[in-house]
Short mmCIF file of C-alpha atoms in Angstrom, two decimals:
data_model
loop_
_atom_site.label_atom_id
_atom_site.label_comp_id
_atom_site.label_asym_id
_atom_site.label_seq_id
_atom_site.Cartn_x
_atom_site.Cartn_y
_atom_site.Cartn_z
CA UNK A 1 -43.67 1.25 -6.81
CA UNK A 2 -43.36 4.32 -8.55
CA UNK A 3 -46.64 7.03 -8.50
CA UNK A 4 -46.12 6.98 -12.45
CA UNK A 5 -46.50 2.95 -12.44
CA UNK A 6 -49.38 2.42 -14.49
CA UNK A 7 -51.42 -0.28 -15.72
CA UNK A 8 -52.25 -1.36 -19.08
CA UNK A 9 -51.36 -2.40 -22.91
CA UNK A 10 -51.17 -0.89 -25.73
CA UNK A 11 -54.81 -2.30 -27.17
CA UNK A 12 -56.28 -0.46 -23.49
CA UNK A 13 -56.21 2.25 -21.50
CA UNK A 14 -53.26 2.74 -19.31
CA UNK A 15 -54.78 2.98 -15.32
CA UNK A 16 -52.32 4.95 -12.70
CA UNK A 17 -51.31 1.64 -10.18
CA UNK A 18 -52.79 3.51 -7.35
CA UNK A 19 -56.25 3.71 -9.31
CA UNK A 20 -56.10 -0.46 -10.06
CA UNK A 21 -54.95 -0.60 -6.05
CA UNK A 22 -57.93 1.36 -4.97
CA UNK A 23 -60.40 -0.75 -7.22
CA UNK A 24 -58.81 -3.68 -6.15
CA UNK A 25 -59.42 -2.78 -2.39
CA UNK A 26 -63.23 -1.61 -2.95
CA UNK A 27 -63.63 -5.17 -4.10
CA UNK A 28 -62.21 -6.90 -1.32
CA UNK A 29 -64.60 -4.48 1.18
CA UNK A 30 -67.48 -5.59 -0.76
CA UNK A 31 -66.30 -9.18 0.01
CA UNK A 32 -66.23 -10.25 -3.63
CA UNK A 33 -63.55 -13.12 -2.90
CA UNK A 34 -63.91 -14.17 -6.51
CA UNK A 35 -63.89 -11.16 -8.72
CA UNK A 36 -60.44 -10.71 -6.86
CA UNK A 37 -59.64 -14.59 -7.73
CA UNK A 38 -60.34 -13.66 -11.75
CA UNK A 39 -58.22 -10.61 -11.27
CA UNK A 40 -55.08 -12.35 -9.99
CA UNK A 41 -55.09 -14.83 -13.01
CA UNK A 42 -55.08 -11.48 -15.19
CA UNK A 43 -50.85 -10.95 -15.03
CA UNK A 44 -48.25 -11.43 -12.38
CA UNK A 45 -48.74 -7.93 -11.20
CA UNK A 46 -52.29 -8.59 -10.69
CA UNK A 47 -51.44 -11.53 -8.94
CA UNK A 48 -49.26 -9.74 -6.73
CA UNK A 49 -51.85 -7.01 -6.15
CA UNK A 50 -54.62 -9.80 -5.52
CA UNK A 51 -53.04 -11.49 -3.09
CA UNK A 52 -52.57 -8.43 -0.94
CA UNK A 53 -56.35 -9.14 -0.86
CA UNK A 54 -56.83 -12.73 -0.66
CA UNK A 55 -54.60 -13.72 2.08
CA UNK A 56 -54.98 -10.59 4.32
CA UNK A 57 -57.54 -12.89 6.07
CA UNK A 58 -57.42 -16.27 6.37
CA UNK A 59 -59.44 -18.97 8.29
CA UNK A 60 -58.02 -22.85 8.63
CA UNK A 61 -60.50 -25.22 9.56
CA UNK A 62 -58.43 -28.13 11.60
CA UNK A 63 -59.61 -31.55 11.06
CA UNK A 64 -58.35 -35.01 12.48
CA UNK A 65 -57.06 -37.50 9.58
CA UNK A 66 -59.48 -40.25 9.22
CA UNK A 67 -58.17 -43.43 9.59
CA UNK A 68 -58.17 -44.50 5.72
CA UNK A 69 -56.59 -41.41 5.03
CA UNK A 70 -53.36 -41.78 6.68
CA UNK A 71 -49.97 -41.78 4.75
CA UNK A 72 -52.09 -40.13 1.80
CA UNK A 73 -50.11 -37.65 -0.41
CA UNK A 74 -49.93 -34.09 -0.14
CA UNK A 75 -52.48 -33.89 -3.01
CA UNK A 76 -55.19 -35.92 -2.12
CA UNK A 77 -55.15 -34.21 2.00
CA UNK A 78 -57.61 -32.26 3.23
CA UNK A 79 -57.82 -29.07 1.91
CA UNK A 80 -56.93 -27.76 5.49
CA UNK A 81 -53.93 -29.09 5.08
CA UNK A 82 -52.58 -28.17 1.52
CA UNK A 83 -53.50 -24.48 2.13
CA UNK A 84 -50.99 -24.62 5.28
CA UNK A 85 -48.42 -26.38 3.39
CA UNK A 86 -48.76 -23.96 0.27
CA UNK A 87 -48.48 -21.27 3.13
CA UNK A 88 -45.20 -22.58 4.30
CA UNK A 89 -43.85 -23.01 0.94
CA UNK A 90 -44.35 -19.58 0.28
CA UNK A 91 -42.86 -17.24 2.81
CA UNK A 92 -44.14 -13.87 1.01
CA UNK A 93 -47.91 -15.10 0.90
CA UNK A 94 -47.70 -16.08 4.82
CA UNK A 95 -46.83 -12.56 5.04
CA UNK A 96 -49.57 -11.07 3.99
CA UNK A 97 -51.66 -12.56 6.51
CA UNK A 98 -53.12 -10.04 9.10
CA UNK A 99 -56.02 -12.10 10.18
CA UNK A 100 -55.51 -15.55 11.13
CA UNK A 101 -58.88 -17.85 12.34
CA UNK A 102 -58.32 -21.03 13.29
CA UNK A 103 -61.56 -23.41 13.78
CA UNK A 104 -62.12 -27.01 14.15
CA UNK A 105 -65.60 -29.41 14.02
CA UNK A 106 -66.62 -30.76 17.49
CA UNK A 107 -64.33 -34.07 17.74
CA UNK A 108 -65.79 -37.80 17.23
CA UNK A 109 -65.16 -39.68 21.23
CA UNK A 110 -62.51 -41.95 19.54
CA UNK A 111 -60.47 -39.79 18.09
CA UNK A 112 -57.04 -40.75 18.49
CA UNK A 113 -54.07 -38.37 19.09
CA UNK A 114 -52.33 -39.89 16.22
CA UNK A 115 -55.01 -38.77 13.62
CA UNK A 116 -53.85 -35.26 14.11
CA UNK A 117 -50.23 -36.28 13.04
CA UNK A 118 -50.86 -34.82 9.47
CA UNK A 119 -51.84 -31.54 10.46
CA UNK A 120 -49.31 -30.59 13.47
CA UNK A 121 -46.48 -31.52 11.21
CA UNK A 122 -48.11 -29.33 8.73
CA UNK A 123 -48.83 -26.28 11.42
CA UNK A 124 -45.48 -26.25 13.29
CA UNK A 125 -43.66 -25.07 10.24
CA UNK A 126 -46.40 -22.03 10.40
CA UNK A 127 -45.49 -19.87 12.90
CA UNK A 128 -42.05 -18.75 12.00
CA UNK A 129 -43.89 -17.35 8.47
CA UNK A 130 -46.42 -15.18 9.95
CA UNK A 131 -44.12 -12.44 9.92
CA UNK A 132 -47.24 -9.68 9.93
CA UNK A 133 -49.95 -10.88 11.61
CA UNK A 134 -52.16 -9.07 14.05
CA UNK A 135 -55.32 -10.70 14.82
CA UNK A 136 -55.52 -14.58 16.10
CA UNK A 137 -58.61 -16.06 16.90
CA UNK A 138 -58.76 -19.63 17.83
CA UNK A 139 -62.07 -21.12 17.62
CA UNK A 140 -62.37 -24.63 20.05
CA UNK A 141 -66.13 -26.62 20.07
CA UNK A 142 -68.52 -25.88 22.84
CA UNK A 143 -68.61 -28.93 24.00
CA UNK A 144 -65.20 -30.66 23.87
CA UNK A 145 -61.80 -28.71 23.44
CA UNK A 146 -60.46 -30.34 20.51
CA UNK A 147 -56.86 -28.32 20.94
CA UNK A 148 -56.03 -30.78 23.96
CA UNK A 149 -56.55 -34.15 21.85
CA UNK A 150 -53.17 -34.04 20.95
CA UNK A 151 -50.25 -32.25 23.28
CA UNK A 152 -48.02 -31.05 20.35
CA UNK A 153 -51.07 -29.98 18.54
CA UNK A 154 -51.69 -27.62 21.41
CA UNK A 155 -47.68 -27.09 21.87
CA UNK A 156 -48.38 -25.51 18.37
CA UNK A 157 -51.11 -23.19 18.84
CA UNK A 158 -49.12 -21.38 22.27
CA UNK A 159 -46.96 -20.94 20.07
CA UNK A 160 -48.59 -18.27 18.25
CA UNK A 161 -49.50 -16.27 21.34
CA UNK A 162 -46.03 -15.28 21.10
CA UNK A 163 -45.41 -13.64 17.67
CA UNK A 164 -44.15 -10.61 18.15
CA UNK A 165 -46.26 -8.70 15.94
CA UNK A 166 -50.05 -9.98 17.13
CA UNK A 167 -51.75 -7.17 18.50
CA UNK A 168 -55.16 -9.23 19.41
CA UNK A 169 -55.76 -12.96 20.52
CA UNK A 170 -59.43 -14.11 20.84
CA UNK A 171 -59.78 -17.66 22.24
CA UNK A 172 -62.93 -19.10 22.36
CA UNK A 173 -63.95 -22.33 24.84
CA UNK A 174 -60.64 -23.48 25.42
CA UNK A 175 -59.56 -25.28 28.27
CA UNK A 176 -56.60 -23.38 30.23
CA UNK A 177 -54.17 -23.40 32.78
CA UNK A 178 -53.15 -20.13 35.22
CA UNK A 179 -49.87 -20.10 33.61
CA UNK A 180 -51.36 -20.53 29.95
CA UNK A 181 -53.55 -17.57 31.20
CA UNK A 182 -51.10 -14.99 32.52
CA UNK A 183 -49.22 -15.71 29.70
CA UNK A 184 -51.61 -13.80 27.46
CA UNK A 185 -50.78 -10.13 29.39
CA UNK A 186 -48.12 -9.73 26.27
CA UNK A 187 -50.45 -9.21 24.08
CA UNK A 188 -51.74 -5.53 23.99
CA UNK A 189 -55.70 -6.64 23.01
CA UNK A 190 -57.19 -9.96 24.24
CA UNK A 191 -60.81 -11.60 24.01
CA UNK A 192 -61.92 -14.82 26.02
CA UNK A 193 -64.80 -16.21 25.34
CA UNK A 194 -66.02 -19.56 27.20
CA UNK A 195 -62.60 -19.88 28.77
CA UNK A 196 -62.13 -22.97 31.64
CA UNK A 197 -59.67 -23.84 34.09
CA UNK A 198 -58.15 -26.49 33.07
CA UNK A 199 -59.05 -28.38 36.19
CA UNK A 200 -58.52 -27.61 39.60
CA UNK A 201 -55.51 -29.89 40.09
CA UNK A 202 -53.26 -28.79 37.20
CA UNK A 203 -54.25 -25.75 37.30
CA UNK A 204 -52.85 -25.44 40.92
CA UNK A 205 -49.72 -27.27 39.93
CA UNK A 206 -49.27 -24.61 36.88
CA UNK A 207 -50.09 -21.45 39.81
CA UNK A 208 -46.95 -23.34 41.29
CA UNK A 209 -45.03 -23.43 38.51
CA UNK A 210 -45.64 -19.98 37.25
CA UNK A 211 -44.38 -18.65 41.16
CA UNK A 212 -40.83 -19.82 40.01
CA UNK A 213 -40.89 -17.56 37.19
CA UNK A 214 -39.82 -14.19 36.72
CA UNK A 215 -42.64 -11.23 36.87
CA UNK A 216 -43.95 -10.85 33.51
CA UNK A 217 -44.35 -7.13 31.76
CA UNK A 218 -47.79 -6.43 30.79
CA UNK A 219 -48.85 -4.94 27.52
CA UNK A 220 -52.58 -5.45 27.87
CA UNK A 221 -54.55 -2.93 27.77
CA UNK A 222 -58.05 -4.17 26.51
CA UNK A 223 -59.89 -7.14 27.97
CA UNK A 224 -62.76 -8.67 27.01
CA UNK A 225 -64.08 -11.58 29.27
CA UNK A 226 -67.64 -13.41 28.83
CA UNK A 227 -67.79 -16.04 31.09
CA UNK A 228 -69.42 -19.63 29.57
CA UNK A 229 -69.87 -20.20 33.41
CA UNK A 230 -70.12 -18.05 36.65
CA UNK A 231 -67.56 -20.15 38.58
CA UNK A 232 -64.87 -19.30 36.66
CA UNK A 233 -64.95 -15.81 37.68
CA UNK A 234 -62.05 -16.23 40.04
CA UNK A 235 -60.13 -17.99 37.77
CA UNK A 236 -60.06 -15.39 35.37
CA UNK A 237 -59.56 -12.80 37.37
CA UNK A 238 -56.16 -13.54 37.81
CA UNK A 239 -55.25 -12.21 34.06
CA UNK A 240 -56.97 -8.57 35.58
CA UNK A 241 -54.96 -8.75 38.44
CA UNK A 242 -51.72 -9.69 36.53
CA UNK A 243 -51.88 -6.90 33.98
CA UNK A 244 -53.19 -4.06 36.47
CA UNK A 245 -51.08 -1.87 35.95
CA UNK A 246 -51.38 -1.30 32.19
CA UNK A 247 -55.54 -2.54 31.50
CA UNK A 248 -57.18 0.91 30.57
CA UNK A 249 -60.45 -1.05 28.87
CA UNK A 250 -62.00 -4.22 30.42
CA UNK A 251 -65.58 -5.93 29.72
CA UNK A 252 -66.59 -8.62 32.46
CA UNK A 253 -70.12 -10.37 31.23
CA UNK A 254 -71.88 -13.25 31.10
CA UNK A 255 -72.56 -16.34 29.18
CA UNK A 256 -75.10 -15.39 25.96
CA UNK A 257 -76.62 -18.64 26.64
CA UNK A 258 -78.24 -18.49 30.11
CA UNK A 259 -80.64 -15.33 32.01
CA UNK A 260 -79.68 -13.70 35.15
CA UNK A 261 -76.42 -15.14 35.85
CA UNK A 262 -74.06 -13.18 38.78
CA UNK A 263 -70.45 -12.21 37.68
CA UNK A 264 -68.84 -12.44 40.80
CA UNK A 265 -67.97 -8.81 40.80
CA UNK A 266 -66.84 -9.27 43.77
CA UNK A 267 -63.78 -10.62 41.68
CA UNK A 268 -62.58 -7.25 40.51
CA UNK A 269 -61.15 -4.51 42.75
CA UNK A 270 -61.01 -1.08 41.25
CA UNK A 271 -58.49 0.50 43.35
CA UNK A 272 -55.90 -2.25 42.21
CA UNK A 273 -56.50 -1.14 38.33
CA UNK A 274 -54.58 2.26 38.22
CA UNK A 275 -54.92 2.01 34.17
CA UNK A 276 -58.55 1.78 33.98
CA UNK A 277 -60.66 4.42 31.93
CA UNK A 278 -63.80 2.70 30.84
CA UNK A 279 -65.02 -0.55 32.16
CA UNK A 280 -67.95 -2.75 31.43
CA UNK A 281 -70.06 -5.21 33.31
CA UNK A 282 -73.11 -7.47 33.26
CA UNK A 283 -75.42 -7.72 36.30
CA UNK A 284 -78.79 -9.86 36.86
CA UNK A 285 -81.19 -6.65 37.07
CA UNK A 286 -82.62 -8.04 40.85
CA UNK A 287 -81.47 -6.91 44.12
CA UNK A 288 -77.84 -8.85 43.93
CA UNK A 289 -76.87 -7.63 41.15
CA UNK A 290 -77.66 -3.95 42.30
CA UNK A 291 -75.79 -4.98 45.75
CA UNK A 292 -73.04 -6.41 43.54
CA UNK A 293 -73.01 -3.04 42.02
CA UNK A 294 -72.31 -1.36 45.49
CA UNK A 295 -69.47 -3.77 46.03
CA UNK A 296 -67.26 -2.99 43.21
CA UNK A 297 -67.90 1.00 43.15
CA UNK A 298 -67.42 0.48 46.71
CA UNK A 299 -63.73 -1.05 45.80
CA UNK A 300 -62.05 2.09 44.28
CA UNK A 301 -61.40 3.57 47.60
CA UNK A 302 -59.06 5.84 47.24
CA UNK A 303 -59.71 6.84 43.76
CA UNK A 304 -59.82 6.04 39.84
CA UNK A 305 -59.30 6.92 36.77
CA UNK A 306 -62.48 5.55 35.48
CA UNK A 307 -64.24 7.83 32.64
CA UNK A 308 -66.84 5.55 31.85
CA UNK A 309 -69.00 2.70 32.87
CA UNK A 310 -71.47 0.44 31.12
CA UNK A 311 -74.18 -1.32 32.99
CA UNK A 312 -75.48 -4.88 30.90
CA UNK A 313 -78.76 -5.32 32.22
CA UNK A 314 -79.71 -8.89 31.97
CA UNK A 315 -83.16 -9.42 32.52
CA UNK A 316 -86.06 -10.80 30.70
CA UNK A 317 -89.19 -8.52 32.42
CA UNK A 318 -88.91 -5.57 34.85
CA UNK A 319 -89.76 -7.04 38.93
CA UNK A 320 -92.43 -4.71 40.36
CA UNK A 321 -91.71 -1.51 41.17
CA UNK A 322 -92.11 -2.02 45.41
CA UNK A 323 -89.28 -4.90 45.01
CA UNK A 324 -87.06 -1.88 42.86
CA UNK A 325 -87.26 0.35 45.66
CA UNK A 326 -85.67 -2.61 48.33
CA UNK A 327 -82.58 -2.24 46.30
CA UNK A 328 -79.59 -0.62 47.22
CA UNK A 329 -79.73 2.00 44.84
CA UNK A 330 -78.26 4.54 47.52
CA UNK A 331 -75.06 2.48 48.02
CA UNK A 332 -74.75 2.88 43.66
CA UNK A 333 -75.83 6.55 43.80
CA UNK A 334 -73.77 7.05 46.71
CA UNK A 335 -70.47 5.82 45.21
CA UNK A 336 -70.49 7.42 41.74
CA UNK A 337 -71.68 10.77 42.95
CA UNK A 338 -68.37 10.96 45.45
CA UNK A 339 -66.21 13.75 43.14
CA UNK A 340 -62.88 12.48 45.90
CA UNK A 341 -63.06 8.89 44.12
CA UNK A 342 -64.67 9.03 40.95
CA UNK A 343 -63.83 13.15 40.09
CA UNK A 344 -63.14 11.86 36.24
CA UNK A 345 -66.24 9.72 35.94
CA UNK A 346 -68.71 11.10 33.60
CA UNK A 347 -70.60 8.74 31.33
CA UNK A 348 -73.19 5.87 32.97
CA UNK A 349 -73.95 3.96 29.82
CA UNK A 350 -76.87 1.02 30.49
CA UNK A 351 -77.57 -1.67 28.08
CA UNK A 352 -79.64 -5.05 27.78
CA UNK A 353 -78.14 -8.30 27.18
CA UNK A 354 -78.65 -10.24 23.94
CA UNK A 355 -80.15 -13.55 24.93
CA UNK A 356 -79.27 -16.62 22.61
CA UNK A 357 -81.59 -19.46 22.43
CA UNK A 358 -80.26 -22.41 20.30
CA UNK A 359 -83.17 -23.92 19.99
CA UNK A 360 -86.31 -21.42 20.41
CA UNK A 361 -86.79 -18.52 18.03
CA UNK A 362 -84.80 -15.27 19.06
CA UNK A 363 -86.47 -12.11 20.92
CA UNK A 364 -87.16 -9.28 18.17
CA UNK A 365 -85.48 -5.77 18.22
CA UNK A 366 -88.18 -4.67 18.84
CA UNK A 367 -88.30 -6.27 22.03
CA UNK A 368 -84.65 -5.33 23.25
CA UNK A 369 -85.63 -1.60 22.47
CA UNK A 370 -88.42 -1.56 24.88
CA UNK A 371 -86.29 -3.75 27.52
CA UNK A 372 -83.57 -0.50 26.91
CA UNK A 373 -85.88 1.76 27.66
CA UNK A 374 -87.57 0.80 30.36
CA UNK A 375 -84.07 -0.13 32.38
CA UNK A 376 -82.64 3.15 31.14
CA UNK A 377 -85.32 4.88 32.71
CA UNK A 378 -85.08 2.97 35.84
CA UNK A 379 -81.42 4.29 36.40
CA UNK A 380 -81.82 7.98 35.34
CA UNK A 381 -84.89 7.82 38.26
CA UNK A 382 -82.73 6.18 41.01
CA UNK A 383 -79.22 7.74 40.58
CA UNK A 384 -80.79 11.38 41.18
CA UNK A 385 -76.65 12.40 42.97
CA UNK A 386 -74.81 11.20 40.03
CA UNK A 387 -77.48 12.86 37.56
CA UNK A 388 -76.59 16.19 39.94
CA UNK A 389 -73.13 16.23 40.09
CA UNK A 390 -73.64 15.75 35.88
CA UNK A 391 -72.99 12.58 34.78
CA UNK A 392 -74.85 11.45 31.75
CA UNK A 393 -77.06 8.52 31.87
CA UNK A 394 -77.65 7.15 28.19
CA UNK A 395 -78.53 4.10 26.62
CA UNK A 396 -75.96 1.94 24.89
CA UNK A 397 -76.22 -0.45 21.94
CA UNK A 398 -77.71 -4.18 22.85
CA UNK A 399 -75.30 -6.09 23.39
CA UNK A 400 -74.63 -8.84 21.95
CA UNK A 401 -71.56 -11.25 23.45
CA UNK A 402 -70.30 -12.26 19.56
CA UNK A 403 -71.46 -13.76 16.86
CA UNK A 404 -73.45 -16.71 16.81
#
């Protein structure tokens, strides 16, 4: 619209359209969802201007039809379900959407793949109107994956990886196959969270079928991995290895929910990630994880790009100091100080993981800080090389895996 647009009757005062725009947004940041509602039923401009707002982010929360509320009418549906049908209806409000979250309640044992007839008739007609969207996070139950109750249900939801404008997938406790996996390396930006194997059997049938097909060209350049459980380290490794060439960012930690669990670094070989610039990873802070340490810095052999690596120390009380010294802190030292492979390393952050206990009140800040501290101090004293040769040892943020 024109920069002379302006807003207004003749009983008020006239407001440029870029002035009612920037209101409009400073609203929406303050997450006022229904001042911006009240707005929108002002005119049809405002409406227009509103929905800019209200649909820019959008979460559907997926829900099995009960049994007595089969063959219902649109009307009387689940609210779920209206919202994606008005969505389809209207092309231009789909395409507003930047932010798509899709969620669903932990599923009842007898749930039948029929009850989620309604809504993947309803969701396949989605996909094709999400002509702008950037950010998909899909949102399965801890417990049970309720995206493989029904097979066109989850037919559906691939589908999505595949719009050609997403920029960043985040999939949280969803069961997978290889092929399912490397299919993700499209995407420039992707988060997994909880992610399984499928199960050993189809998954090695899907590594078979995915040899058949043609190499596919990475775009993925950030990676985010937290593993709901250490033995699936290998498994999703093979996403790293399949988009090598292009990964410049990748974080490889542990489940939120247990202490001092390994991450098969082991898993991860530097020299194969030509891309790589900063890389994070969580270690037990006990002699493995220090020798697991060794390992991967040991694995860039030949040379890396790396700028900068974070250390997540994940520990709940410093071992004694004559157990410390047993450690191979040489082997660490050793590595990063070597200018031949790491000449463009110069940042050693070290942060604590956030612990999260479901059922037991939560460690205090407070109590982080000091853990920070004290395993902060414990690296600047044993990585005397790497302080020499001037890389900067500095505490990070805690870190916590995601929202709980």
């Amino acid at each position: 619209m024109s920069s002379n647009t302006s807003v207004g009757s003749s009983r008020s005062i006239s407001l440029p359209l870029e002035v009612v725009e920037k209101i409009l947004k400073d609203v929406d940041d303050l997450g006022d969802r229904q001042s911006l509602i009240n707005c929108s039923l002002v005119s049809k401009l405002f409406l227009y201007l509103c929905r800019a707002h209200l649909f820019r982010d959008i979460k559907l929360f997926l829900e099995p039809d009960h049994p007595e509320q089969q063959g219902r009418s649109e009307e009387t549906m689940p609210t779920s379900v209206q919202l994606i049908a008005f969505l389809v209806s209207d092309p231009h409000v789909a395409s507003l959407i930047r932010t798509l979250r899709i969620t669903g309640a932990e599923p009842h044992p007898e749930t039948a793949a029929s009850q989620w007839t309604t809504i993947v008739e309803n969701l396949s007609n989605l996909p094709l109107k999400l002509t702008h969207i950037r950010y998909l996070v899909i949102q399965s139950a801890f417990f049970t994956d309720w995206t493989m109750l029904n097979p066109e249900l989850r037919s559906v939801l691939n589908s999505l990886y595949s719009l050609q404008t997403l920029q960043h997938l985040e999939l949280h406790y969803m069961l997978m196959t290889t092929q399912e996996l490397l299919s993700l390396i499209r995407i420039p930006e992707v988060t997994l969270i909880g992610v399984l194997s499928i199960s050993k059997l189809e998954d090695t049938e899907a590594t078979k079928d995915d040899s058949r097909l043609p190499p596919r060209r990475s775009l993925l350049h950030n990676l985010k991995i937290v593993m709901k459980r250490p033995d699936m380290a290998s498994f999703l490794s093979n996403i790293v290895k399949a988009a090598a060439e292009t990964l410049k960012l990748l974080q490889w930690l542990s489940s939120p929910y247990h202490e001092m669990e390994r991450t098969h670094l082991e898993s991860i070989i530097l020299r194969d990630l030509p891309a790589l610039v900063s890389l994070t990873v969580c270690i037990p802070l006990d002699h493995s994880g220090i020798g697991d340490l060794v390992t991967l810095f040991g694995s860039a052999s030949g040379g890396t790009k790396l700028e900068s690596i974070e250390i997540v120390c994940d520990y709940r009380r410093i071992p004694d100091q004559r157990f410390i010294d047993d450690w191979n802190w040489q082997g660490v030292d050793t590595a990063l100080a070597d200018d031949a492979v790491y000449g463009a390393f110069h940042t050693l952050k070290v942060s604590v993981k956030k612990i999260v206990y479901p059922k037991h009140k939560q460690l205090s800040t407070g109590v982080y800080e000091r853990m920070l501290n004290e395993s902060l101090t414990l690296f600047r004293s044993k990585l005397q090389m790497a302080l020499d040769k001037g890389v900067k040892i500095e505490g990070s943020e805690i870190l916590q895996m995601f929202r709980v």
